[in-house]
mmCIF file of C-alpha atoms in Angstrom:
data_model
loop_
_atom_site.group_PDB
_atom_site.id
_atom_site.type_symbol
_atom_site.label_atom_id
_atom_site.label_comp_id
_atom_site.label_asym_id
_atom_site.label_seq_id
_atom_site.Cartn_x
_atom_site.Cartn_y
_atom_site.Cartn_z
ATOM 1 C CA MET K 1 30.840 -42.842 21.726
ATOM 2 C CA LEU K 2 34.194 -44.227 20.555
ATOM 3 C CA ASN K 3 37.311 -42.251 21.287
ATOM 4 C CA ASN K 4 39.009 -40.710 18.328
ATOM 5 C CA PRO K 5 42.338 -42.549 17.513
ATOM 6 C CA SER K 6 45.485 -40.686 18.280
ATOM 7 C CA ILE K 7 47.986 -39.524 15.631
ATOM 8 C CA GLY K 8 50.408 -42.169 16.729
ATOM 9 C CA GLU K 9 47.777 -44.840 16.233
ATOM 10 C CA LEU K 10 46.819 -43.569 12.852
ATOM 11 C CA MET K 11 50.394 -43.379 11.696
ATOM 12 C CA LEU K 12 51.014 -47.029 12.992
ATOM 13 C CA THR K 13 47.897 -48.268 11.131
ATOM 14 C CA TYR K 14 49.082 -46.384 7.917
ATOM 15 C CA VAL K 15 52.490 -47.958 8.099
ATOM 16 C CA LEU K 16 51.101 -51.491 8.767
ATOM 17 C CA GLU K 17 48.463 -51.454 6.137
ATOM 18 C CA SER K 18 49.037 -48.798 3.419
ATOM 19 C CA ALA K 19 52.441 -47.110 3.499
ATOM 20 C CA PRO K 20 54.730 -47.843 0.387
ATOM 21 C CA VAL K 21 57.542 -48.787 2.699
ATOM 22 C CA LEU K 22 58.578 -52.134 4.132
ATOM 23 C CA ALA K 23 58.456 -52.739 7.883
ATOM 24 C CA ILE K 24 60.028 -55.972 8.850
ATOM 25 C CA PHE K 25 60.337 -57.248 12.517
ATOM 26 C CA LEU K 26 63.285 -59.476 13.429
ATOM 27 C CA ASP K 27 63.667 -61.512 16.507
ATOM 28 C CA SER K 28 66.815 -61.682 18.585
ATOM 29 C CA ASN K 29 68.242 -64.288 15.989
ATOM 30 C CA ARG K 30 67.689 -61.796 13.195
ATOM 31 C CA CYS K 31 64.883 -63.962 11.719
ATOM 32 C CA VAL K 32 61.741 -62.504 10.118
ATOM 33 C CA VAL K 33 58.827 -62.814 12.481
ATOM 34 C CA ASP K 34 56.447 -60.283 11.239
ATOM 35 C CA ALA K 35 56.005 -57.586 8.488
ATOM 36 C CA ASN K 36 53.501 -55.036 7.232
ATOM 37 C CA CYS K 37 51.270 -55.552 4.203
ATOM 38 C CA GLN K 38 53.772 -53.942 1.753
ATOM 39 C CA ALA K 39 56.621 -56.234 3.011
ATOM 40 C CA ARG K 40 54.337 -59.352 2.891
ATOM 41 C CA ARG K 41 53.542 -58.610 -0.817
ATOM 42 C CA LEU K 42 57.229 -58.297 -1.658
ATOM 43 C CA LEU K 43 58.873 -60.951 0.460
ATOM 44 C CA PRO K 44 58.905 -64.659 -0.516
ATOM 45 C CA ARG K 45 56.662 -66.777 1.779
ATOM 46 C CA THR K 46 59.734 -68.775 2.721
ATOM 47 C CA ALA K 47 61.293 -65.577 4.263
ATOM 48 C CA PHE K 48 59.249 -65.826 7.488
ATOM 49 C CA GLY K 49 60.989 -67.774 10.225
ATOM 50 C CA HIS K 50 64.355 -67.561 8.485
ATOM 51 C CA PRO K 51 67.237 -65.140 8.895
ATOM 52 C CA LEU K 52 66.747 -61.844 6.964
ATOM 53 C CA ALA K 53 70.410 -62.359 5.714
ATOM 54 C CA GLU K 54 69.085 -65.146 3.511
ATOM 55 C CA GLN K 55 66.982 -62.667 1.505
ATOM 56 C CA ILE K 56 69.786 -60.134 1.042
ATOM 57 C CA ILE K 57 71.721 -60.540 -2.242
ATOM 58 C CA ASP K 58 75.440 -60.041 -1.580
ATOM 59 C CA PHE K 59 76.952 -59.358 -4.996
ATOM 60 C CA LYS K 60 80.369 -58.707 -3.617
ATOM 61 C CA GLU K 61 80.358 -61.538 -0.990
ATOM 62 C CA SER K 62 81.566 -59.029 1.694
ATOM 63 C CA LEU K 63 78.291 -58.118 3.398
ATOM 64 C CA ASN K 64 78.146 -58.043 7.249
ATOM 65 C CA LEU K 65 74.572 -57.619 8.143
ATOM 66 C CA GLU K 66 75.212 -57.714 11.791
ATOM 67 C CA LEU K 67 77.596 -54.700 11.515
ATOM 68 C CA LEU K 68 74.861 -52.733 9.512
ATOM 69 C CA ILE K 69 72.290 -53.509 12.126
ATOM 70 C CA GLN K 70 74.511 -51.891 14.715
ATOM 71 C CA GLN K 71 74.505 -48.611 12.758
ATOM 72 C CA VAL K 72 71.158 -47.394 14.018
ATOM 73 C CA GLY K 73 69.174 -45.294 11.568
ATOM 74 C CA VAL K 74 71.859 -45.228 8.969
ATOM 75 C CA SER K 75 70.626 -45.803 5.413
ATOM 76 C CA HIS K 76 72.197 -48.802 3.483
ATOM 77 C CA GLN K 77 71.369 -49.595 -0.160
ATOM 78 C CA LEU K 78 70.865 -53.371 -0.474
ATOM 79 C CA SER K 79 69.373 -55.731 -2.911
ATOM 80 C CA MET K 80 66.843 -58.269 -1.678
ATOM 81 C CA SER K 81 65.100 -61.415 -3.198
ATOM 82 C CA THR K 82 61.368 -60.913 -3.757
ATOM 83 C CA ALA K 83 58.392 -63.234 -4.321
ATOM 84 C CA SER K 84 58.508 -62.493 -8.075
ATOM 85 C CA GLY K 85 62.056 -63.834 -8.325
ATOM 86 C CA ILE K 86 63.290 -60.389 -9.607
ATOM 87 C CA PRO K 87 65.730 -58.716 -7.077
ATOM 88 C CA GLU K 88 64.621 -55.291 -5.733
ATOM 89 C CA THR K 89 66.976 -52.526 -4.637
ATOM 90 C CA LEU K 90 66.005 -50.909 -1.413
ATOM 91 C CA TYR K 91 67.222 -48.515 1.220
ATOM 92 C CA PHE K 92 67.411 -50.228 4.648
ATOM 93 C CA ARG K 93 67.407 -48.681 8.151
ATOM 94 C CA PHE K 94 67.741 -50.764 11.383
ATOM 95 C CA PHE K 95 66.288 -49.813 14.735
ATOM 96 C CA PRO K 96 66.588 -51.764 17.941
ATOM 97 C CA VAL K 97 63.293 -52.528 19.669
ATOM 98 C CA ALA K 98 62.292 -54.795 22.439
ATOM 99 C CA ASP K 99 63.380 -58.422 21.800
ATOM 100 C CA GLY K 100 64.541 -57.721 18.351
ATOM 101 C CA THR K 101 65.000 -55.186 15.470
ATOM 102 C CA LEU K 102 62.723 -53.137 13.327
ATOM 103 C CA VAL K 103 63.834 -52.898 9.702
ATOM 104 C CA VAL K 104 62.413 -50.165 7.579
ATOM 105 C CA ALA K 105 63.140 -50.311 3.840
ATOM 106 C CA SER K 106 62.130 -47.937 1.135
ATOM 107 C CA LEU K 107 62.284 -48.238 -2.631
ATOM 108 C CA ASP K 108 65.224 -46.497 -4.453
ATOM 109 C CA PHE K 109 63.091 -43.877 -6.217
ATOM 110 C CA GLN K 110 66.018 -42.597 -8.202
ATOM 111 C CA GLU K 111 66.690 -46.097 -9.544
ATOM 112 C CA GLN K 112 63.048 -46.493 -10.389
ATOM 113 C CA GLN K 113 63.036 -43.160 -12.265
ATOM 114 C CA HIS K 114 66.144 -44.257 -14.105
ATOM 115 C CA LEU K 115 64.445 -47.551 -15.123
ATOM 116 C CA ARG K 116 61.375 -45.668 -16.146
ATOM 117 C CA ASP K 117 63.472 -43.327 -18.322
ATOM 118 C CA GLN K 118 65.316 -46.309 -19.823
ATOM 119 C CA THR K 119 61.986 -47.982 -20.593
ATOM 120 C CA LEU K 120 60.566 -44.918 -22.265
ATOM 121 C CA ALA K 121 63.727 -44.618 -24.275
ATOM 122 C CA LEU K 122 63.583 -48.234 -25.274
ATOM 123 C CA ASN K 123 59.941 -47.928 -26.243
ATOM 124 C CA GLN K 124 60.798 -44.872 -28.439
ATOM 125 C CA ASP K 125 63.599 -46.831 -30.033
ATOM 126 C CA LEU K 126 61.210 -49.757 -30.674
ATOM 127 C CA ASN K 127 58.633 -47.400 -32.307
ATOM 128 C CA ASN K 128 61.332 -45.949 -34.541
ATOM 129 C CA LEU K 129 62.542 -49.408 -35.540
ATOM 130 C CA THR K 130 58.911 -50.525 -36.182
ATOM 131 C CA ARG K 131 58.324 -47.498 -38.486
ATOM 132 C CA GLN K 132 61.558 -48.348 -40.281
ATOM 133 C CA LEU K 133 60.556 -51.974 -40.626
ATOM 134 C CA HIS K 134 57.107 -50.939 -42.167
ATOM 135 C CA GLN K 135 58.930 -48.697 -44.582
ATOM 136 C CA ALA K 136 61.439 -51.455 -45.564
ATOM 137 C CA ASN K 137 58.601 -53.888 -45.973
ATOM 138 C CA ALA K 138 56.727 -51.487 -48.227
ATOM 139 C CA GLU K 139 59.925 -50.939 -50.310
ATOM 140 C CA LEU K 140 60.432 -54.720 -50.418
ATOM 141 C CA ARG K 141 56.863 -55.199 -51.748
ATOM 142 C CA ASP K 142 57.418 -52.594 -54.375
ATOM 143 C CA LEU K 143 60.686 -54.226 -55.407
ATOM 144 C CA ASN K 144 59.046 -57.663 -55.421
ATOM 145 C CA GLN K 145 56.264 -56.308 -57.667
ATOM 146 C CA LEU K 146 58.927 -54.870 -60.067
ATOM 147 C CA LYS K 147 60.776 -58.145 -60.014
ATOM 148 C CA ASN K 148 57.607 -60.100 -60.928
ATOM 149 C CA GLN K 149 56.851 -57.585 -63.732
ATOM 150 C CA PHE K 150 60.364 -57.925 -65.091
ATOM 151 C CA LEU K 151 60.363 -61.780 -64.930
ATOM 152 C CA GLY K 152 56.902 -61.842 -66.571
ATOM 153 C CA MET K 153 57.996 -59.530 -69.328
ATOM 154 C CA ALA K 154 61.370 -61.189 -69.924
ATOM 155 C CA ALA K 155 59.842 -64.767 -69.801
ATOM 156 C CA HIS K 156 57.109 -63.709 -72.169
ATOM 157 C CA ASP K 157 59.520 -62.166 -74.690
ATOM 158 C CA LEU K 158 61.858 -65.203 -74.540
ATOM 159 C CA ARG K 159 59.070 -67.821 -74.908
ATOM 160 C CA ASN K 160 58.459 -67.252 -78.706
ATOM 161 C CA PRO K 161 62.112 -67.461 -79.859
ATOM 162 C CA ILE K 162 62.847 -70.436 -77.618
ATOM 163 C CA GLY K 163 59.658 -72.138 -78.988
ATOM 164 C CA LEU K 164 60.828 -71.525 -82.528
ATOM 165 C CA ILE K 165 64.364 -72.968 -81.783
ATOM 166 C CA LEU K 166 62.724 -76.017 -80.280
ATOM 167 C CA ASN K 167 60.253 -76.631 -83.018
ATOM 168 C CA TYR K 168 62.732 -76.060 -85.887
ATOM 169 C CA SER K 169 65.345 -78.317 -84.291
ATOM 170 C CA GLU K 170 62.925 -81.133 -83.840
ATOM 171 C CA PHE K 171 61.638 -80.527 -87.356
ATOM 172 C CA VAL K 172 65.160 -80.737 -88.783
ATOM 173 C CA LEU K 173 66.003 -83.846 -86.598
ATOM 174 C CA ASP K 174 62.860 -85.638 -87.769
ATOM 175 C CA GLU K 175 62.962 -84.685 -91.462
ATOM 176 C CA ALA K 176 66.730 -84.699 -92.099
ATOM 177 C CA GLY K 177 67.924 -86.956 -89.286
ATOM 178 C CA PRO K 178 68.631 -89.977 -91.540
ATOM 179 C CA ARG K 179 70.796 -87.911 -93.863
ATOM 180 C CA LEU K 180 72.870 -86.251 -91.122
ATOM 181 C CA SER K 181 76.000 -87.645 -89.433
ATOM 182 C CA GLU K 182 75.913 -88.974 -86.009
ATOM 183 C CA GLU K 183 77.717 -85.904 -84.709
ATOM 184 C CA HIS K 184 75.308 -83.550 -86.340
ATOM 185 C CA ARG K 185 72.313 -85.435 -84.938
ATOM 186 C CA GLU K 186 73.923 -85.178 -81.470
ATOM 187 C CA PHE K 187 74.278 -81.388 -81.947
ATOM 188 C CA LEU K 188 70.663 -81.133 -82.875
ATOM 189 C CA GLN K 189 69.570 -83.218 -79.961
ATOM 190 C CA VAL K 190 71.561 -80.950 -77.592
ATOM 191 C CA CYS K 191 69.681 -77.923 -79.066
ATOM 192 C CA VAL K 192 66.402 -79.751 -78.506
ATOM 193 C CA SER K 193 67.223 -80.738 -74.895
ATOM 194 C CA ALA K 194 68.456 -77.288 -74.065
ATOM 195 C CA SER K 195 65.417 -75.649 -75.575
ATOM 196 C CA GLU K 196 63.098 -77.818 -73.766
ATOM 197 C CA ARG K 197 64.822 -77.035 -70.463
ATOM 198 C CA MET K 198 64.744 -73.394 -71.189
ATOM 199 C CA LYS K 199 61.070 -73.448 -72.179
ATOM 200 C CA ARG K 200 60.251 -75.259 -68.909
ATOM 201 C CA LEU K 201 62.215 -72.560 -67.033
ATOM 202 C CA ILE K 202 60.368 -69.789 -68.856
ATOM 203 C CA ASP K 203 56.957 -71.361 -68.179
ATOM 204 C CA ASN K 204 57.932 -71.677 -64.423
ATOM 205 C CA PHE K 205 58.944 -67.982 -64.286
ATOM 206 C CA LEU K 206 55.689 -67.017 -65.958
ATOM 207 C CA ASP K 207 53.619 -69.105 -63.427
ATOM 208 C CA VAL K 208 55.448 -67.693 -60.461
ATOM 209 C CA SER K 209 55.158 -64.038 -61.599
ATOM 210 C CA VAL K 210 51.566 -64.430 -62.372
ATOM 211 C CA ILE K 211 50.711 -66.111 -59.066
ATOM 212 C CA GLU K 212 52.776 -63.827 -56.919
ATOM 213 C CA SER K 213 51.412 -60.706 -58.553
ATOM 214 C CA GLY K 214 47.931 -61.732 -57.520
ATOM 215 C CA LYS K 215 46.793 -62.261 -61.061
ATOM 216 C CA LEU K 216 46.252 -66.009 -60.874
ATOM 217 C CA ARG K 217 42.725 -66.852 -62.081
ATOM 218 C CA LEU K 218 41.196 -70.197 -61.136
ATOM 219 C CA ASP K 219 38.728 -71.579 -63.695
ATOM 220 C CA LEU K 220 36.631 -73.359 -61.208
ATOM 221 C CA ALA K 221 34.315 -76.187 -62.219
ATOM 222 C CA LEU K 222 33.029 -79.389 -60.681
ATOM 223 C CA ALA K 223 35.365 -82.311 -61.394
ATOM 224 C CA SER K 224 35.685 -85.792 -60.032
ATOM 225 C CA VAL K 225 38.967 -87.556 -59.292
ATOM 226 C CA PRO K 226 38.862 -89.678 -62.592
ATOM 227 C CA GLU K 227 38.240 -86.568 -64.590
ATOM 228 C CA ILE K 228 41.192 -84.826 -63.071
ATOM 229 C CA LEU K 229 43.520 -87.820 -63.714
ATOM 230 C CA GLU K 230 42.233 -88.618 -67.194
ATOM 231 C CA ASP K 231 44.468 -86.398 -69.137
ATOM 232 C CA ILE K 232 47.687 -86.765 -67.142
ATOM 233 C CA GLU K 233 47.733 -90.510 -66.527
ATOM 234 C CA PRO K 234 49.100 -91.240 -70.029
ATOM 235 C CA ILE K 235 51.789 -88.507 -69.709
ATOM 236 C CA ALA K 236 52.887 -89.691 -66.322
ATOM 237 C CA LYS K 237 53.152 -93.324 -67.465
ATOM 238 C CA MET K 238 55.220 -92.253 -70.385
ATOM 239 C CA VAL K 239 57.541 -90.267 -68.168
ATOM 240 C CA ALA K 240 57.830 -93.293 -65.847
ATOM 241 C CA GLY K 241 58.322 -95.709 -68.669
ATOM 242 C CA LYS K 242 61.303 -93.754 -70.080
ATOM 243 C CA LYS K 243 63.078 -94.225 -66.623
ATOM 244 C CA LYS K 244 61.796 -97.812 -66.374
ATOM 245 C CA VAL K 245 59.892 -96.887 -63.273
ATOM 246 C CA THR K 246 56.600 -98.592 -62.406
ATOM 247 C CA LEU K 247 53.717 -96.166 -61.803
ATOM 248 C CA LEU K 248 50.851 -97.469 -59.607
ATOM 249 C CA ILE K 249 47.677 -95.409 -59.268
ATOM 250 C CA PHE K 250 45.177 -96.000 -56.535
ATOM 251 C CA ALA K 251 42.516 -93.350 -56.921
ATOM 252 C CA SER K 252 38.942 -93.132 -55.904
ATOM 253 C CA ASP K 253 36.566 -93.900 -58.707
ATOM 254 C CA SER K 254 33.816 -92.082 -56.824
ATOM 255 C CA THR K 255 31.500 -89.839 -58.856
ATOM 256 C CA ARG K 256 31.744 -87.266 -56.062
ATOM 257 C CA ARG K 257 32.814 -83.924 -57.485
ATOM 258 C CA LEU K 258 34.761 -80.917 -56.195
ATOM 259 C CA ARG K 259 34.860 -77.375 -57.467
ATOM 260 C CA VAL K 260 38.467 -76.901 -58.607
ATOM 261 C CA ASP K 261 40.589 -75.652 -61.447
ATOM 262 C CA ALA K 262 41.274 -79.127 -62.963
ATOM 263 C CA ALA K 263 44.055 -77.934 -65.342
ATOM 264 C CA LYS K 264 45.927 -76.277 -62.434
ATOM 265 C CA LEU K 265 45.618 -79.418 -60.325
ATOM 266 C CA GLN K 266 46.832 -81.614 -63.141
ATOM 267 C CA GLN K 267 49.913 -79.351 -63.283
ATOM 268 C CA VAL K 268 50.481 -79.898 -59.530
ATOM 269 C CA ILE K 269 50.039 -83.674 -59.680
ATOM 270 C CA LEU K 270 52.122 -84.053 -62.839
ATOM 271 C CA ASN K 271 54.821 -82.019 -61.229
ATOM 272 C CA LEU K 272 54.953 -84.145 -58.114
ATOM 273 C CA MET K 273 54.874 -87.457 -60.102
ATOM 274 C CA THR K 274 57.644 -86.201 -62.407
ATOM 275 C CA ASN K 275 59.707 -85.245 -59.415
ATOM 276 C CA ALA K 276 59.194 -88.736 -57.879
ATOM 277 C CA VAL K 277 60.197 -90.421 -61.025
ATOM 278 C CA GLN K 278 63.311 -88.311 -61.483
ATOM 279 C CA HIS K 279 64.336 -89.204 -58.040
ATOM 280 C CA SER K 280 63.883 -92.915 -58.508
ATOM 281 C CA GLU K 281 66.154 -95.616 -59.847
ATOM 282 C CA PRO K 282 65.105 -97.963 -62.742
ATOM 283 C CA GLY K 283 63.056 -100.713 -61.228
ATOM 284 C CA HIS K 284 61.636 -98.512 -58.464
ATOM 285 C CA ARG K 285 57.909 -97.785 -57.947
ATOM 286 C CA VAL K 286 55.929 -94.614 -57.642
ATOM 287 C CA TRP K 287 52.428 -94.591 -56.099
ATOM 288 C CA LEU K 288 49.748 -92.016 -56.717
ATOM 289 C CA SER K 289 46.751 -92.113 -54.413
ATOM 290 C CA ALA K 290 43.595 -89.981 -54.133
ATOM 291 C CA ARG K 291 41.122 -90.332 -51.283
ATOM 292 C CA TRP K 292 38.271 -88.473 -49.637
ATOM 293 C CA ASP K 293 37.957 -87.882 -45.959
ATOM 294 C CA ALA K 294 35.253 -85.958 -44.050
ATOM 295 C CA GLN K 295 36.587 -82.535 -44.913
ATOM 296 C CA ASN K 296 39.225 -82.937 -47.700
ATOM 297 C CA LEU K 297 40.215 -84.502 -50.993
ATOM 298 C CA ILE K 298 43.800 -85.707 -50.475
ATOM 299 C CA PHE K 299 46.292 -86.582 -53.194
ATOM 300 C CA ALA K 300 49.606 -88.237 -52.374
ATOM 301 C CA VAL K 301 52.574 -89.241 -54.412
ATOM 302 C CA ARG K 302 55.073 -91.709 -52.821
ATOM 303 C CA ASP K 303 58.378 -92.907 -54.210
ATOM 304 C CA GLU K 304 61.260 -95.229 -53.173
ATOM 305 C CA GLY K 305 64.054 -92.618 -53.598
ATOM 306 C CA GLN K 306 66.804 -91.518 -51.383
ATOM 307 C CA GLY K 307 64.484 -89.504 -49.019
ATOM 308 C CA ILE K 308 64.902 -85.957 -47.837
ATOM 309 C CA SER K 309 66.567 -84.707 -44.640
ATOM 310 C CA ASP K 310 64.696 -82.482 -42.275
ATOM 311 C CA GLU K 311 66.875 -79.528 -43.130
ATOM 312 C CA ASP K 312 66.248 -79.895 -46.892
ATOM 313 C CA GLN K 313 62.500 -80.262 -46.273
ATOM 314 C CA LYS K 314 62.365 -76.751 -44.866
ATOM 315 C CA ARG K 315 63.474 -75.264 -48.211
ATOM 316 C CA LEU K 316 61.431 -77.388 -50.634
ATOM 317 C CA PHE K 317 58.424 -75.287 -51.060
ATOM 318 C CA THR K 318 60.412 -71.955 -51.362
ATOM 319 C CA ALA K 319 61.438 -70.404 -54.635
ATOM 320 C CA PHE K 320 64.583 -72.006 -55.984
ATOM 321 C CA GLY K 321 64.658 -74.187 -52.860
ATOM 322 C CA ARG K 322 66.056 -77.539 -53.884
ATOM 323 C CA GLY K 323 67.170 -80.427 -51.659
ATOM 324 C CA ALA K 324 70.663 -81.686 -51.537
ATOM 325 C CA ASN K 325 69.787 -85.052 -53.293
ATOM 326 C CA SER K 326 70.520 -85.008 -57.046
ATOM 327 C CA LYS K 327 68.129 -86.657 -59.557
ATOM 328 C CA THR K 328 69.071 -90.229 -60.493
ATOM 329 C CA ALA K 329 69.589 -89.454 -64.216
ATOM 330 C CA GLY K 330 71.161 -85.978 -63.720
ATOM 331 C CA GLU K 331 67.917 -84.186 -64.674
ATOM 332 C CA ARG K 332 68.122 -80.512 -64.134
ATOM 333 C CA SER K 333 65.726 -78.498 -61.979
ATOM 334 C CA THR K 334 64.960 -74.822 -61.480
ATOM 335 C CA GLY K 335 63.613 -75.368 -57.907
ATOM 336 C CA LEU K 336 60.409 -73.561 -58.844
ATOM 337 C CA GLY K 337 58.113 -76.611 -59.444
ATOM 338 C CA LEU K 338 57.236 -77.185 -55.874
ATOM 339 C CA THR K 339 56.832 -73.424 -55.172
ATOM 340 C CA ILE K 340 54.297 -73.255 -58.068
ATOM 341 C CA ALA K 341 52.513 -76.394 -56.776
ATOM 342 C CA ARG K 342 52.266 -74.879 -53.254
ATOM 343 C CA LEU K 343 50.914 -71.519 -54.579
ATOM 344 C CA ILE K 344 48.390 -73.291 -56.838
ATOM 345 C CA VAL K 345 47.187 -75.553 -53.932
ATOM 346 C CA GLU K 346 46.968 -72.483 -51.452
ATOM 347 C CA ALA K 347 45.061 -70.694 -54.012
ATOM 348 C CA HIS K 348 42.438 -73.430 -53.752
ATOM 349 C CA GLY K 349 42.456 -72.982 -49.994
ATOM 350 C CA GLY K 350 44.520 -76.280 -49.463
ATOM 351 C CA ARG K 351 47.865 -77.158 -48.126
ATOM 352 C CA ILE K 352 50.839 -79.182 -49.334
ATOM 353 C CA TRP K 353 53.415 -81.107 -47.269
ATOM 354 C CA VAL K 354 56.114 -83.732 -47.473
ATOM 355 C CA GLU K 355 56.875 -86.748 -45.200
ATOM 356 C CA SER K 356 60.330 -88.195 -45.659
ATOM 357 C CA SER K 357 63.411 -89.440 -44.059
ATOM 358 C CA PRO K 358 66.882 -90.283 -45.603
ATOM 359 C CA GLY K 359 66.796 -93.745 -47.144
ATOM 360 C CA ASN K 360 63.084 -94.256 -46.806
ATOM 361 C CA GLY K 361 61.669 -92.447 -49.830
ATOM 362 C CA SER K 362 59.269 -89.504 -49.794
ATOM 363 C CA THR K 363 55.566 -88.890 -49.829
ATOM 364 C CA PHE K 364 54.282 -85.528 -51.163
ATOM 365 C CA SER K 365 50.665 -84.798 -50.298
ATOM 366 C CA PHE K 366 48.286 -81.987 -50.773
ATOM 367 C CA SER K 367 44.715 -81.635 -49.499
ATOM 368 C CA LEU K 368 41.771 -79.619 -50.959
ATOM 369 C CA PRO K 369 38.912 -78.527 -48.590
ATOM 370 C CA ILE K 370 35.445 -79.647 -49.511
ATOM 371 C CA HIS K 371 33.149 -76.622 -49.818
ATOM 372 C CA GLU K 372 29.559 -77.443 -50.116
#
């Protein structure tokens, strides 16, 4: 029958294996030679065989560890390096033993409680801020919806009178132009140009307000690449011809079809091609390509313009986000065209992007996923 362990043996076993205190044994050179389980978990592996002083963090550079060791049993608050790399504040006591020193260190429970209190307070502050953020986001969504409604109503109410001004100005210019003086024809031409620009702006506002309000409806039907490009190719060539820019189209003539809103995609392609022409000099070329890969139909429009910096590329597809480069003939832009293109492409489940660098032109591409 085994003898029952003594109280001293039980206490020693507890200290060595389970106690939440550090027991560190130093040799006569104050080097760490052994430690209990708690200390081994906390100390870096490199601590063993090296002086304990190397593990003590001396913030004031005035620590005399040898003097502290001589103060037997006196508690000293010291900070020590740990295996995690985060310093730990402990209360150290030093006791002389045969051939060395026993170091007993315990956690600063007051400091731990203070840290816990601070953590709880920070969590509470974070929860309050999160609630405030959710409330602010809800208010912003409501304001954004009101903004879209206002833009939609204002643009809708402005479209008819602007259309009338444009139509009557063109009519007078066509019918009475030869009988008018050069100055009067210039006045009418200014009215026509301003009305066209305002009509484009209103149309863009209506598109953005409809899409952002979630009311965009896609009229999906099967269409091939030639069918998508059929209606816009003459318009694009006319726009390019006015600028004396050569338009080159390399599109798949495959009869393969994709379920899309062809009219909306035509709006995207024409927008990208018009932008490319407007940023091109006379004599430049603009390429339109369309190709299929295993998962997508990819359209790309490339130009030989000034190119776009990385900083400007970050703003291109945001509302009113325009690059620093001006259009070569001074054409005006609202900064909404690319936003509308992005929203239409994303409504189809696709994505749109640009590849460009200053002086090397730009390539705007968008992909549409193939859904069987």
